[in-house]
Short mmCIF file of C-alpha atoms and ligand atoms in Angstrom, two decimals:
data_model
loop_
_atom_site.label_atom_id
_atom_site.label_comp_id
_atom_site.label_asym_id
_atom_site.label_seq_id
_atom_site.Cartn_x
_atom_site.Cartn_y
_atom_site.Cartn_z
CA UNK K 75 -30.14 -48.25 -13.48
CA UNK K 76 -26.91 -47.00 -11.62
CA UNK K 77 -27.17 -43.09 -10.75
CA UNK K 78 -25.62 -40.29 -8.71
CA UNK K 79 -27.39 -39.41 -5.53
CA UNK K 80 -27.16 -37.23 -3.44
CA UNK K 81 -27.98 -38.21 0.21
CA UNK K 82 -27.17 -41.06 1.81
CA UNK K 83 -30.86 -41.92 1.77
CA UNK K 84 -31.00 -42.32 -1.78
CA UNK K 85 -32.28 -45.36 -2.67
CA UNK K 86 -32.70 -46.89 -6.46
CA UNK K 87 -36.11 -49.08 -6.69
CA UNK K 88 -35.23 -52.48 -8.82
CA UNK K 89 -33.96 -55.19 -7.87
CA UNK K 90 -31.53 -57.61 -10.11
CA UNK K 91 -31.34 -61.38 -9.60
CA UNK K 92 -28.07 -63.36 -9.54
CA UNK K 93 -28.91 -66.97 -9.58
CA UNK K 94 -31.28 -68.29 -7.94
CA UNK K 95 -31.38 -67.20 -4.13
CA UNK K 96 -29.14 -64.27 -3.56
CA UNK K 97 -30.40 -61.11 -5.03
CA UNK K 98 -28.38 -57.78 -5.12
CA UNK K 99 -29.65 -54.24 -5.38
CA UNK K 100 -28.39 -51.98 -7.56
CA UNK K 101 -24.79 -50.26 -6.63
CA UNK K 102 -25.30 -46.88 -4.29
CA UNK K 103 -23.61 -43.99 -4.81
CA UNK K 104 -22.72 -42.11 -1.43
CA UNK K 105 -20.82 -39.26 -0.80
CA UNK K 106 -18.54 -38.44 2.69
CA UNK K 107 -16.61 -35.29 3.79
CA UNK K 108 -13.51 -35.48 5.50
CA UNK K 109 -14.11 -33.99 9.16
CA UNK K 110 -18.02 -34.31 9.24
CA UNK K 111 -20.24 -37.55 10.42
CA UNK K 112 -21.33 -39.82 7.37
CA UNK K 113 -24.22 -41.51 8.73
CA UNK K 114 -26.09 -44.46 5.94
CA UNK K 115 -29.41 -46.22 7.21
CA UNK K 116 -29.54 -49.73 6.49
CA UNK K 117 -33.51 -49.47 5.79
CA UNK K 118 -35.23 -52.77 6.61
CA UNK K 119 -37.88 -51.26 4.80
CA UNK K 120 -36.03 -51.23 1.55
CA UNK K 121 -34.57 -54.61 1.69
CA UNK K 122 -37.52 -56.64 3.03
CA UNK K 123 -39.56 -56.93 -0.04
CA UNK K 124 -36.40 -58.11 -1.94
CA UNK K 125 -35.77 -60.94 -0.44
CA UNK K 126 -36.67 -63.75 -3.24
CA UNK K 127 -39.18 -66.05 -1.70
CA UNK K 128 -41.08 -62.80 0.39
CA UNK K 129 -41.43 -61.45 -3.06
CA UNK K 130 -43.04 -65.00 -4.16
CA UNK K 131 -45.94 -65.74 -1.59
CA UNK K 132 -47.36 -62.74 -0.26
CA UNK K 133 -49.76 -64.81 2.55
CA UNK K 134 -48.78 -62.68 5.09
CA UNK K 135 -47.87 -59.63 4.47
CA UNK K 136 -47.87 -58.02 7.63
CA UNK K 137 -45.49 -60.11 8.91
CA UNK K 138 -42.36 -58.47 9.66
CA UNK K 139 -39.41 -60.48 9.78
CA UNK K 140 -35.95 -60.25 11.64
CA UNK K 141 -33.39 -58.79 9.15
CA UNK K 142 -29.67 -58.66 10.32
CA UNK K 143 -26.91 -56.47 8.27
CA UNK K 144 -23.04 -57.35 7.59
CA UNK K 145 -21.09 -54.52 6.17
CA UNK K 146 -17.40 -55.22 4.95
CA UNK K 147 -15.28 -53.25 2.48
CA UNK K 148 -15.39 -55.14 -0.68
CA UNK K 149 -13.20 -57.62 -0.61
CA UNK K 150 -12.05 -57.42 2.91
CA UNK K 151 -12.96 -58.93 5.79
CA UNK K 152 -13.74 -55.84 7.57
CA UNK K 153 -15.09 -52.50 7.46
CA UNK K 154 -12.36 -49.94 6.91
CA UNK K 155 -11.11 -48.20 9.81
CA UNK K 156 -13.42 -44.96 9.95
CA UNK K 157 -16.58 -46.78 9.41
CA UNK K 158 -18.77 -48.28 11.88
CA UNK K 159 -21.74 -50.57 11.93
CA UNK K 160 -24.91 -50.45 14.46
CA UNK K 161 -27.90 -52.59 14.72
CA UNK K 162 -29.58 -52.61 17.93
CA UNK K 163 -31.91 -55.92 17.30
CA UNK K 164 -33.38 -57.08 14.41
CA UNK K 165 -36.31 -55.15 14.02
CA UNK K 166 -33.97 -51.58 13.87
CA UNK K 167 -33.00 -49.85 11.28
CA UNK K 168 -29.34 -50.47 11.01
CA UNK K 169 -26.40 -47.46 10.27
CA UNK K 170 -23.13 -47.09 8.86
CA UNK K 171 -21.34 -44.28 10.86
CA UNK K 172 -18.14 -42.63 11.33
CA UNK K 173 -15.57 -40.03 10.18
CA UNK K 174 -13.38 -40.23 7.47
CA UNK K 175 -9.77 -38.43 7.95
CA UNK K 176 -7.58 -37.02 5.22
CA UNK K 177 -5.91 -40.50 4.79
CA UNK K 178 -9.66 -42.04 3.43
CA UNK K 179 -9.62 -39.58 0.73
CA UNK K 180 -10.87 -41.70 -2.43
CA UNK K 181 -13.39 -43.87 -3.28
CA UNK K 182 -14.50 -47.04 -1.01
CA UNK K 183 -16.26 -49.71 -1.87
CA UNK K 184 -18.72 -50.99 0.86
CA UNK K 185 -20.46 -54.41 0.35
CA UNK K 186 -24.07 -54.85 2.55
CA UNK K 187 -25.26 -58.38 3.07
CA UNK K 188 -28.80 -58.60 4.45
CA UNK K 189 -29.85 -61.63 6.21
CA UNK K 190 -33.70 -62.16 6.37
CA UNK K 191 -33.76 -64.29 9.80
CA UNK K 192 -36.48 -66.02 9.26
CA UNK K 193 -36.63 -67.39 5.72
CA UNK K 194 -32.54 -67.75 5.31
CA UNK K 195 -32.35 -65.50 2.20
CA UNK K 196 -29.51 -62.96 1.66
CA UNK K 197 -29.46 -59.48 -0.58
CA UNK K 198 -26.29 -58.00 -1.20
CA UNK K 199 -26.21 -54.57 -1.92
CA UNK K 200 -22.49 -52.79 -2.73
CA UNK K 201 -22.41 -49.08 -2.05
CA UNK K 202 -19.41 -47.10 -3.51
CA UNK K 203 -18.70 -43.94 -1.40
CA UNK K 204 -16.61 -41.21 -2.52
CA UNK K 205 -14.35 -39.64 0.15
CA UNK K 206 -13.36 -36.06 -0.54
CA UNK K 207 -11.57 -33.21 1.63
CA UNK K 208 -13.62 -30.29 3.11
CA UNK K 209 -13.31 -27.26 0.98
CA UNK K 210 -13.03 -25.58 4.55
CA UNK K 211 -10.52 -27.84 6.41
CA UNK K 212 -10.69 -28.83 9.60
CA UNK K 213 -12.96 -27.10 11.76
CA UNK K 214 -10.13 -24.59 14.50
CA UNK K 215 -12.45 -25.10 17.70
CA UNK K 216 -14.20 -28.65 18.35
CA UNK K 217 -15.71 -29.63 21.56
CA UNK K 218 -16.80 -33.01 22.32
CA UNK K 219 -19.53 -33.85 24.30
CA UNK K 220 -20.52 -37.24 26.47
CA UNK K 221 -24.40 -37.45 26.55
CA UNK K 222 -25.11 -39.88 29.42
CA UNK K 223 -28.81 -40.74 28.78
CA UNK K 224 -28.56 -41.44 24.86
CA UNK K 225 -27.62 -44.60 22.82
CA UNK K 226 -25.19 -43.66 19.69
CA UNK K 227 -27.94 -45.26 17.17
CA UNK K 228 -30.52 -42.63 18.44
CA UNK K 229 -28.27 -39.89 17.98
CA UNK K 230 -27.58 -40.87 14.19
CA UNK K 231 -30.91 -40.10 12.87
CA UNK K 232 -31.15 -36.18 11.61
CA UNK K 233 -33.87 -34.99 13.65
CA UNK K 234 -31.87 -36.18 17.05
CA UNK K 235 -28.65 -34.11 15.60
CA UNK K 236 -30.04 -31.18 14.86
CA UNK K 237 -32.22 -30.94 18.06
CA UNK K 238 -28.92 -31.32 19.91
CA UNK K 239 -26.99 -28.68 17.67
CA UNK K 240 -29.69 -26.20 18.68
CA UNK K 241 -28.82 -27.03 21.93
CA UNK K 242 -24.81 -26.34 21.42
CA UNK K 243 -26.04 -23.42 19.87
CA UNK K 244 -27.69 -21.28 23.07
CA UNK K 245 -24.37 -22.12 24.85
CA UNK K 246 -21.87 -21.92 21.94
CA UNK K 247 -23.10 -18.58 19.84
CA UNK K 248 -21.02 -19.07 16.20
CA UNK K 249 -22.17 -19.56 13.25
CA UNK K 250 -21.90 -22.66 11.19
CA UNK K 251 -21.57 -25.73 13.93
CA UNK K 252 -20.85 -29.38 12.26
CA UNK K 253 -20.88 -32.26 13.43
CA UNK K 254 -17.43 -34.07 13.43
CA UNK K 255 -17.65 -37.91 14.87
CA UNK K 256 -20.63 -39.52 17.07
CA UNK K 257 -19.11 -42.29 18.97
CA UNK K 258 -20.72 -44.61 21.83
CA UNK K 259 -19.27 -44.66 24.66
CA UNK K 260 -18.60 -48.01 24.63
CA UNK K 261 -16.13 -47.54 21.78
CA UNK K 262 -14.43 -44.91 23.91
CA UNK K 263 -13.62 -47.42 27.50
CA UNK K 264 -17.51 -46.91 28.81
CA UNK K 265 -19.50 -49.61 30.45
CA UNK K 266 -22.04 -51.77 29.15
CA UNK K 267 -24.97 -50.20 31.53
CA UNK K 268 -26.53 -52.50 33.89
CA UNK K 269 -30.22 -53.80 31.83
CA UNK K 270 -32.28 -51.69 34.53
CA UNK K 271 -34.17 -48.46 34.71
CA UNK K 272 -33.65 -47.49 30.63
CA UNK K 273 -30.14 -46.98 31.23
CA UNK K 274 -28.39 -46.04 28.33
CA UNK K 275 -24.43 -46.57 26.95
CA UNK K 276 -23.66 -42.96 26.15
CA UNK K 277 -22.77 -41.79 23.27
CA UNK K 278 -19.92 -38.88 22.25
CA UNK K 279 -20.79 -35.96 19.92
CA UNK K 280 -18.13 -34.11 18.50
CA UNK K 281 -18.66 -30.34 17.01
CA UNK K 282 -16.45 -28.03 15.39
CA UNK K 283 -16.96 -24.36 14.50
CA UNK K 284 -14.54 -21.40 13.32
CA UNK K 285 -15.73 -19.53 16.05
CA UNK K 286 -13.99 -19.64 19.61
CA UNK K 287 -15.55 -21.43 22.49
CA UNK K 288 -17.53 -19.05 25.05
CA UNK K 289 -16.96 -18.75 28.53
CA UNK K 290 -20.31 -21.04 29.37
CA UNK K 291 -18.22 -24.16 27.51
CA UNK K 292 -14.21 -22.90 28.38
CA UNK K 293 -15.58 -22.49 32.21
CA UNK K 294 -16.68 -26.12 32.69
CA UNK K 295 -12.85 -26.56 32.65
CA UNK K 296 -12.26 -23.80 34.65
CA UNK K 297 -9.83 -25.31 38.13
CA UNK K 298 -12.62 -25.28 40.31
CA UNK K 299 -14.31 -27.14 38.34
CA UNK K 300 -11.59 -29.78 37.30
CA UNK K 301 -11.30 -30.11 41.33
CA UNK K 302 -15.05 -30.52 41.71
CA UNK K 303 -14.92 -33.72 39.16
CA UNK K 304 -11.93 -35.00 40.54
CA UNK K 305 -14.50 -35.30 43.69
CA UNK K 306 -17.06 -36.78 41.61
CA UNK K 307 -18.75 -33.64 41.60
CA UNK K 308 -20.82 -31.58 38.68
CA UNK K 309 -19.29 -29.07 37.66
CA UNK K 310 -21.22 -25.46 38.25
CA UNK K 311 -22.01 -23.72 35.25
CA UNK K 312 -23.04 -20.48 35.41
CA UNK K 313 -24.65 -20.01 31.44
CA UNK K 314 -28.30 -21.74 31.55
CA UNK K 315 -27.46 -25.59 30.60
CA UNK K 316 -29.67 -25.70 27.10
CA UNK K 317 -29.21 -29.43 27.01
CA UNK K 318 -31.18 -31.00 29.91
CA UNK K 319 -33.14 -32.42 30.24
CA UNK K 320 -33.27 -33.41 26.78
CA UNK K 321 -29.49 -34.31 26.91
CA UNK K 322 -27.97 -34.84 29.90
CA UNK K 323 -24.54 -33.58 28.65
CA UNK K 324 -21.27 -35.02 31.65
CA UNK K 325 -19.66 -31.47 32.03
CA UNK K 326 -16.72 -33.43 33.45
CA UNK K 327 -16.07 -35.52 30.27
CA UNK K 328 -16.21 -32.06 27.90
CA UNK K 329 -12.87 -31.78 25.57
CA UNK K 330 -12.44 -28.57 23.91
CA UNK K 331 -9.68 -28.81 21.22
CA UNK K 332 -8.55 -25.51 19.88
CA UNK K 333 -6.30 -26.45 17.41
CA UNK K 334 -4.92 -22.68 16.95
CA UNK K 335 -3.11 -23.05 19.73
CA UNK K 336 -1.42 -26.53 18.92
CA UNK K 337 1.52 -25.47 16.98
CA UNK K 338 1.71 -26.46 13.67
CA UNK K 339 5.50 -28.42 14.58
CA UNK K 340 4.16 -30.57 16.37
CA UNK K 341 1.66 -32.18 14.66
CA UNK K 342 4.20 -33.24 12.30
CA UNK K 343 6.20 -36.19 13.94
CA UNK K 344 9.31 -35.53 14.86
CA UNK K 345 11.75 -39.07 14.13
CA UNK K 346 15.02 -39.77 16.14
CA UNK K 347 18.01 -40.88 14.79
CA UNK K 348 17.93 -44.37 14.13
CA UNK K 349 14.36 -44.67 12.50
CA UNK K 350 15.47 -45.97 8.90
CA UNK K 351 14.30 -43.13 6.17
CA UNK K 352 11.55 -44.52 3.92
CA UNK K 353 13.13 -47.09 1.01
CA UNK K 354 16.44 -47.47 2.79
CA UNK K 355 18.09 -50.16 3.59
CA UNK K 356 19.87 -50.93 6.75
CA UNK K 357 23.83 -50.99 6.59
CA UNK K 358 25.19 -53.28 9.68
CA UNK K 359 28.35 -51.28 10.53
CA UNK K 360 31.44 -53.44 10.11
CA UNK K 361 33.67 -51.75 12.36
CA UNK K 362 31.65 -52.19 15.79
CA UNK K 363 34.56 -51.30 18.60
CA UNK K 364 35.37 -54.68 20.94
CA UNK K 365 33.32 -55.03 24.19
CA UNK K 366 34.57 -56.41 27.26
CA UNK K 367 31.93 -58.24 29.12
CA UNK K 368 34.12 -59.27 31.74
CA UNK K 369 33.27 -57.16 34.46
CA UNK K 370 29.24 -57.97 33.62
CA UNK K 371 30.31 -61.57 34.22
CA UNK K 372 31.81 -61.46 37.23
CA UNK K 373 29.09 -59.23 38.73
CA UNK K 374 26.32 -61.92 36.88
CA UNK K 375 27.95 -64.97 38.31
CA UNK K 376 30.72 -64.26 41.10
CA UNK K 377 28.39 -62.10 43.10
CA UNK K 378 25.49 -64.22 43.60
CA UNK K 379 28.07 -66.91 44.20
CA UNK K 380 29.68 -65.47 46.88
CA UNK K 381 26.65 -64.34 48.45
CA UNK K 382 25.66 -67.90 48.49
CA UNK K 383 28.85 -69.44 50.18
CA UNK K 384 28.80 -67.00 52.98
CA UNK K 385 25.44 -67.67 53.59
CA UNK K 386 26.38 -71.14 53.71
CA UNK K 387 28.93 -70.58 55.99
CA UNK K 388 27.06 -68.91 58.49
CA UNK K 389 23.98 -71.68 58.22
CA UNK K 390 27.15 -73.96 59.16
CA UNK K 391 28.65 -72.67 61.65
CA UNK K 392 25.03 -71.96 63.25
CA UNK K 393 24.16 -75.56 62.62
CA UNK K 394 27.31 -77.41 63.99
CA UNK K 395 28.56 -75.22 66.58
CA UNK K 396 25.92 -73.54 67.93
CA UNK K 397 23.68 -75.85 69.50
CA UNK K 398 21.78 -75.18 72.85
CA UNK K 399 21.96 -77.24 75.80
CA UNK K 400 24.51 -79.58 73.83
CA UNK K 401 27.91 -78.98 73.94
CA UNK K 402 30.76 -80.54 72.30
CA UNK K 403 29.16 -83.97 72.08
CA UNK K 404 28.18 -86.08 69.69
CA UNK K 405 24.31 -86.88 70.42
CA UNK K 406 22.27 -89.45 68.58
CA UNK K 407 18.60 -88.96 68.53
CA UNK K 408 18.06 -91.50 71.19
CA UNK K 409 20.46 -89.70 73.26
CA UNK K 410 19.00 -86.27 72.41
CA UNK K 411 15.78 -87.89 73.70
CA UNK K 412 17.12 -89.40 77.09
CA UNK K 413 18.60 -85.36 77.95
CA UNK K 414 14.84 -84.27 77.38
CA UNK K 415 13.25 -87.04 79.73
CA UNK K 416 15.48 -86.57 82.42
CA UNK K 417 15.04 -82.72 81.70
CA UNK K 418 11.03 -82.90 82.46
CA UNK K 419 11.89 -85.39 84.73
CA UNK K 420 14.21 -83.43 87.07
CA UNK K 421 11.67 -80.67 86.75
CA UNK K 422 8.30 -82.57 87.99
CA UNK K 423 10.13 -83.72 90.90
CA UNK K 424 11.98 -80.23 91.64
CA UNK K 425 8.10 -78.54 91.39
CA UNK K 426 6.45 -81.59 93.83
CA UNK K 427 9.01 -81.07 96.32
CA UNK K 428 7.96 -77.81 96.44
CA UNK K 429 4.52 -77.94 97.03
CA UNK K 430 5.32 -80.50 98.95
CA UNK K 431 7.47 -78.11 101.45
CA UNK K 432 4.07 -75.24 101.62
CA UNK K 433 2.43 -75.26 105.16
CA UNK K 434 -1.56 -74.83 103.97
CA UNK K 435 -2.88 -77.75 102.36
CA UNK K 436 -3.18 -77.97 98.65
CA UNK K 437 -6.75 -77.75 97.06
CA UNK K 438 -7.85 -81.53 96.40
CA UNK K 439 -8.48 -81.20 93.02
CA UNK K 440 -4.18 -80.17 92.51
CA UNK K 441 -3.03 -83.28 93.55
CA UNK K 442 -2.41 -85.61 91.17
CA UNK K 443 -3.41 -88.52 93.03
CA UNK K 444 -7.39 -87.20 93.73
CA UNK K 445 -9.83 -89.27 91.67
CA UNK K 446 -12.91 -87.06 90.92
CA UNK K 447 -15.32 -89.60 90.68
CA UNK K 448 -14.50 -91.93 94.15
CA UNK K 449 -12.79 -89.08 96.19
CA UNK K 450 -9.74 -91.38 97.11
CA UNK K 451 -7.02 -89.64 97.47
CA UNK K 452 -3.58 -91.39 98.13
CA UNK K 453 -0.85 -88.87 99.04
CA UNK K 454 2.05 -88.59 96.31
CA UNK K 455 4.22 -87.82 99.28
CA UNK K 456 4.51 -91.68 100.62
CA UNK K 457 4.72 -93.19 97.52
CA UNK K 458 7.55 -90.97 96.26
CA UNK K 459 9.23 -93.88 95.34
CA UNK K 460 6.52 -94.85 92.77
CA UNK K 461 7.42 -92.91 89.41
CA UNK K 462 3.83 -91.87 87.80
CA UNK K 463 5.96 -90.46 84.87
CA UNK K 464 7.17 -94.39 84.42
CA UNK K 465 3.73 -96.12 84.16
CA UNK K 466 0.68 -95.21 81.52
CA UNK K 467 -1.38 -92.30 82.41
CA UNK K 468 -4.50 -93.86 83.80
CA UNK K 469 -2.78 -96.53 85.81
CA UNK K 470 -1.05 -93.44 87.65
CA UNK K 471 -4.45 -91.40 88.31
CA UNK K 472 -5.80 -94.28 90.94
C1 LIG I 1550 -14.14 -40.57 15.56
O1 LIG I 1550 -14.23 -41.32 16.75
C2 LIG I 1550 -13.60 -42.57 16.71
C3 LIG I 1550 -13.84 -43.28 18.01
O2 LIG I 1550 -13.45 -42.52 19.11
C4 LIG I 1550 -12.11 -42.38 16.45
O3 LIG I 1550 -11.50 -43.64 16.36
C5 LIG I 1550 -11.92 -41.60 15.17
O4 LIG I 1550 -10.54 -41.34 15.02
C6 LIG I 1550 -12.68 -40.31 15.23
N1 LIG I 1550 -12.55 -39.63 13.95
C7 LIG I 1550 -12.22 -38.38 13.84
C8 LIG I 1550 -12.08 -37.86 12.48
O5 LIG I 1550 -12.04 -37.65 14.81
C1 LIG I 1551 -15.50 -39.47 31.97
O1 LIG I 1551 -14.25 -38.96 32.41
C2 LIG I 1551 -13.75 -39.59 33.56
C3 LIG I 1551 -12.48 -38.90 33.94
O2 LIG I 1551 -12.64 -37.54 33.91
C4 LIG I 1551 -13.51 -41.06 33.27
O3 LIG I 1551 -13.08 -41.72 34.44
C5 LIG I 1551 -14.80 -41.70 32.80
O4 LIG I 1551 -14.55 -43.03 32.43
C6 LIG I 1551 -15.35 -40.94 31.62
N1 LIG I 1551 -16.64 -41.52 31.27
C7 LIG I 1551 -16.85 -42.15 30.14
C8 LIG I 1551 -18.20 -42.73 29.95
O5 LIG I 1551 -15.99 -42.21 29.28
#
């Protein structure tokens, strides 16, 4: 049953039954280069009729239900590192994406569970992909592009890359252009778009050639331009832009990577001393010289000590021998009180004598003895002996 295939769209018709509700398809054979995309469609089409009870009752067969994909290398939780999984609902085709890098190098074993939402019924499906290195290497010049108006899951199908490698092409003249990694943006620190107006998450296409960039790509990061997006500004390109309005490529978020240039030293890590060499053990050194921590100590504890008791002093000497308006004896509260009545006191009548002494008469309403309501008046003057501050406020208005 098992063969090789090609494509990733290789597909073997039968289905095998394990017990009595999960059914598996036969094992896949796939095939992923190092440095270029490896895009797999997750066909609802080819799991829909395998679902066991579907394949039972055919009553309606144009009914078309929900079917949801989990991916996970065999045995794992989780899908290894270079692959990804999209589904945009459950009525999409679903894709397994991403780039393998020299470390991937081997065969993987991907297991596909397909969950028919509707009925409840699973198919597995295992595909075994063999990761090999490209015969070329990696590609010298890549640029990566950010298309703003495209989701990563539309970009994945063949047609959409190769009508945007034709567009690379007009501005980029080489020969030979692959495609190295399509990534959303989302992946990459973008924002979920708001759900208005088709807006769409963006989605990263990386291309490498042999051939250097030309100046339509290199002048997008020409300083002028770098200062125009640092103002939130398009760049200007000069070359016709063969992208819009198909694509709308962000000239700002353009990388070129010319890995000529990127000496060879240091893409190999260089280690300091003290990173342990690999199957080593680490030796404690046994004759570690005395340290005096003394000095740390006293500048730990002493300092913020001392700090403390002079500030404690001050607050003291502020607090017992600096008082205002007291001086050099010892005032209870009530005391303290008494000096502040006979303050206000002293004052009132200081300020009425005053008045008291000016030769135009005083407007009614500033005496203190003018009732608003009656007009009575009494003059403070004759009954100076009578203390208003001594009796309750209303008794002293009338
Ligand atoms: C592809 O893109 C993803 C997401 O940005 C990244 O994690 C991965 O390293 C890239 N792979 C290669 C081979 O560049
Ligand atoms: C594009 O690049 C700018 C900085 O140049 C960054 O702030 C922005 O987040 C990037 N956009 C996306 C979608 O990654």
């Amino acid at each position: 049953m098992a063969g090789q295939c090609l494509t990733g769209s290789c597909f073997l018709a039968g289905v095998i039954f394990i017990g009595g509700l999960s059914a598996s398809l036969p094992v896949l054979n796939l095939h992923a280069v190092v440095g270029v995309i490896f895009i797999h469609e997750l066909e609802r089409e080819d799991f829909k009729d395998t679902f066991p009870f579907s394949m039972d009752d055919h009553e309606e067969p144009s009914f078309d239900p929900p079917i949801t994909f989990h991916a996970n290398l065999l045995d794992h939780p989780d899908l290894p590192r270079w692959l990804r999984y999209i589904q945009r609902t459950p009525f999409d085709t679903g894709y397994l994406y991403g780039s393998a890098t020299s470390k991937d190098v081997g065969k993987q074993t991907i297991e596909v569970m397909a969950y028919n939402r509707y009925t409840f019924e699973t198919v597995r499906q295992t595909m075994e992909i063999r990761i090999s290195s490209s015969p070329e290497g990696e590609m010298p010049y890549q640029a990566d592009f950010l298309v703003k108006n495209w989701d990563v899951e539309e970009m994945l199908p063949k047609d959409a890359q190769e009508s945007f490698q034709e567009a690379v092409d007009s501005m980029w003249e080489q020969e030979g252009l692959t495609v190295i990694n399509i990534t959303s943006a989302l992946d990459r620190g973008g924002r979920v778009p708001l759900p208005i107006e088709n807006r769409k998450e963006g989605v990263y296409v990386k291309v490498g050639s042999k051939d250097p960039f030309t100046t339509c790509l290199t002048e997008a990061k020409s300083p002028d331009n770098l200062y125009r997006c640092r103002l939130e500004q398009q760049p200007i390109i000069t070359c016709y832009d063969s992208f819009s309005p198909r694509f709308q490529v962000d000239w700002c978020n353009l990388t070129l990577i010319d890995l000529t240039t990127i000496n060879a030293t240091e893409m190999v890590p260089v280690y300091g001393d003290g990173v342990l060499e690999e199957g080593t053990e680490f030796n404690p050194p046994d004759d570690a010289p005395d340290r005096m921590f003394f000095s740390d100590f006293l500048l730990t504890f002493l300092l913020p000590f001392l700090l403390g008791f002079l500030l404690f002093l001050i607050l003291a000497y502020i607090m017992c021998c600096r008082r205002e308006g007291v001086h050099k004896r010892d005032l209870s509260t009530s005391d303290i009180q008494m000096v502040h009545h006979h303050t206000i006191h002293d004052n009132t009548e200081e300020l009425r004598q005053m008045a008291g002494t000016r030769d135009a008469p005083r407007p009614l309403s500033t005496l203190p003895m003018f009732n608003v309501r009656t007009g009575e008046r009494t003059n403070p003057m004759q009954s100076k002996h009578y203390d208003s501050a001594q009796v309750p406020l209303i008794l002293a208005q009338q």
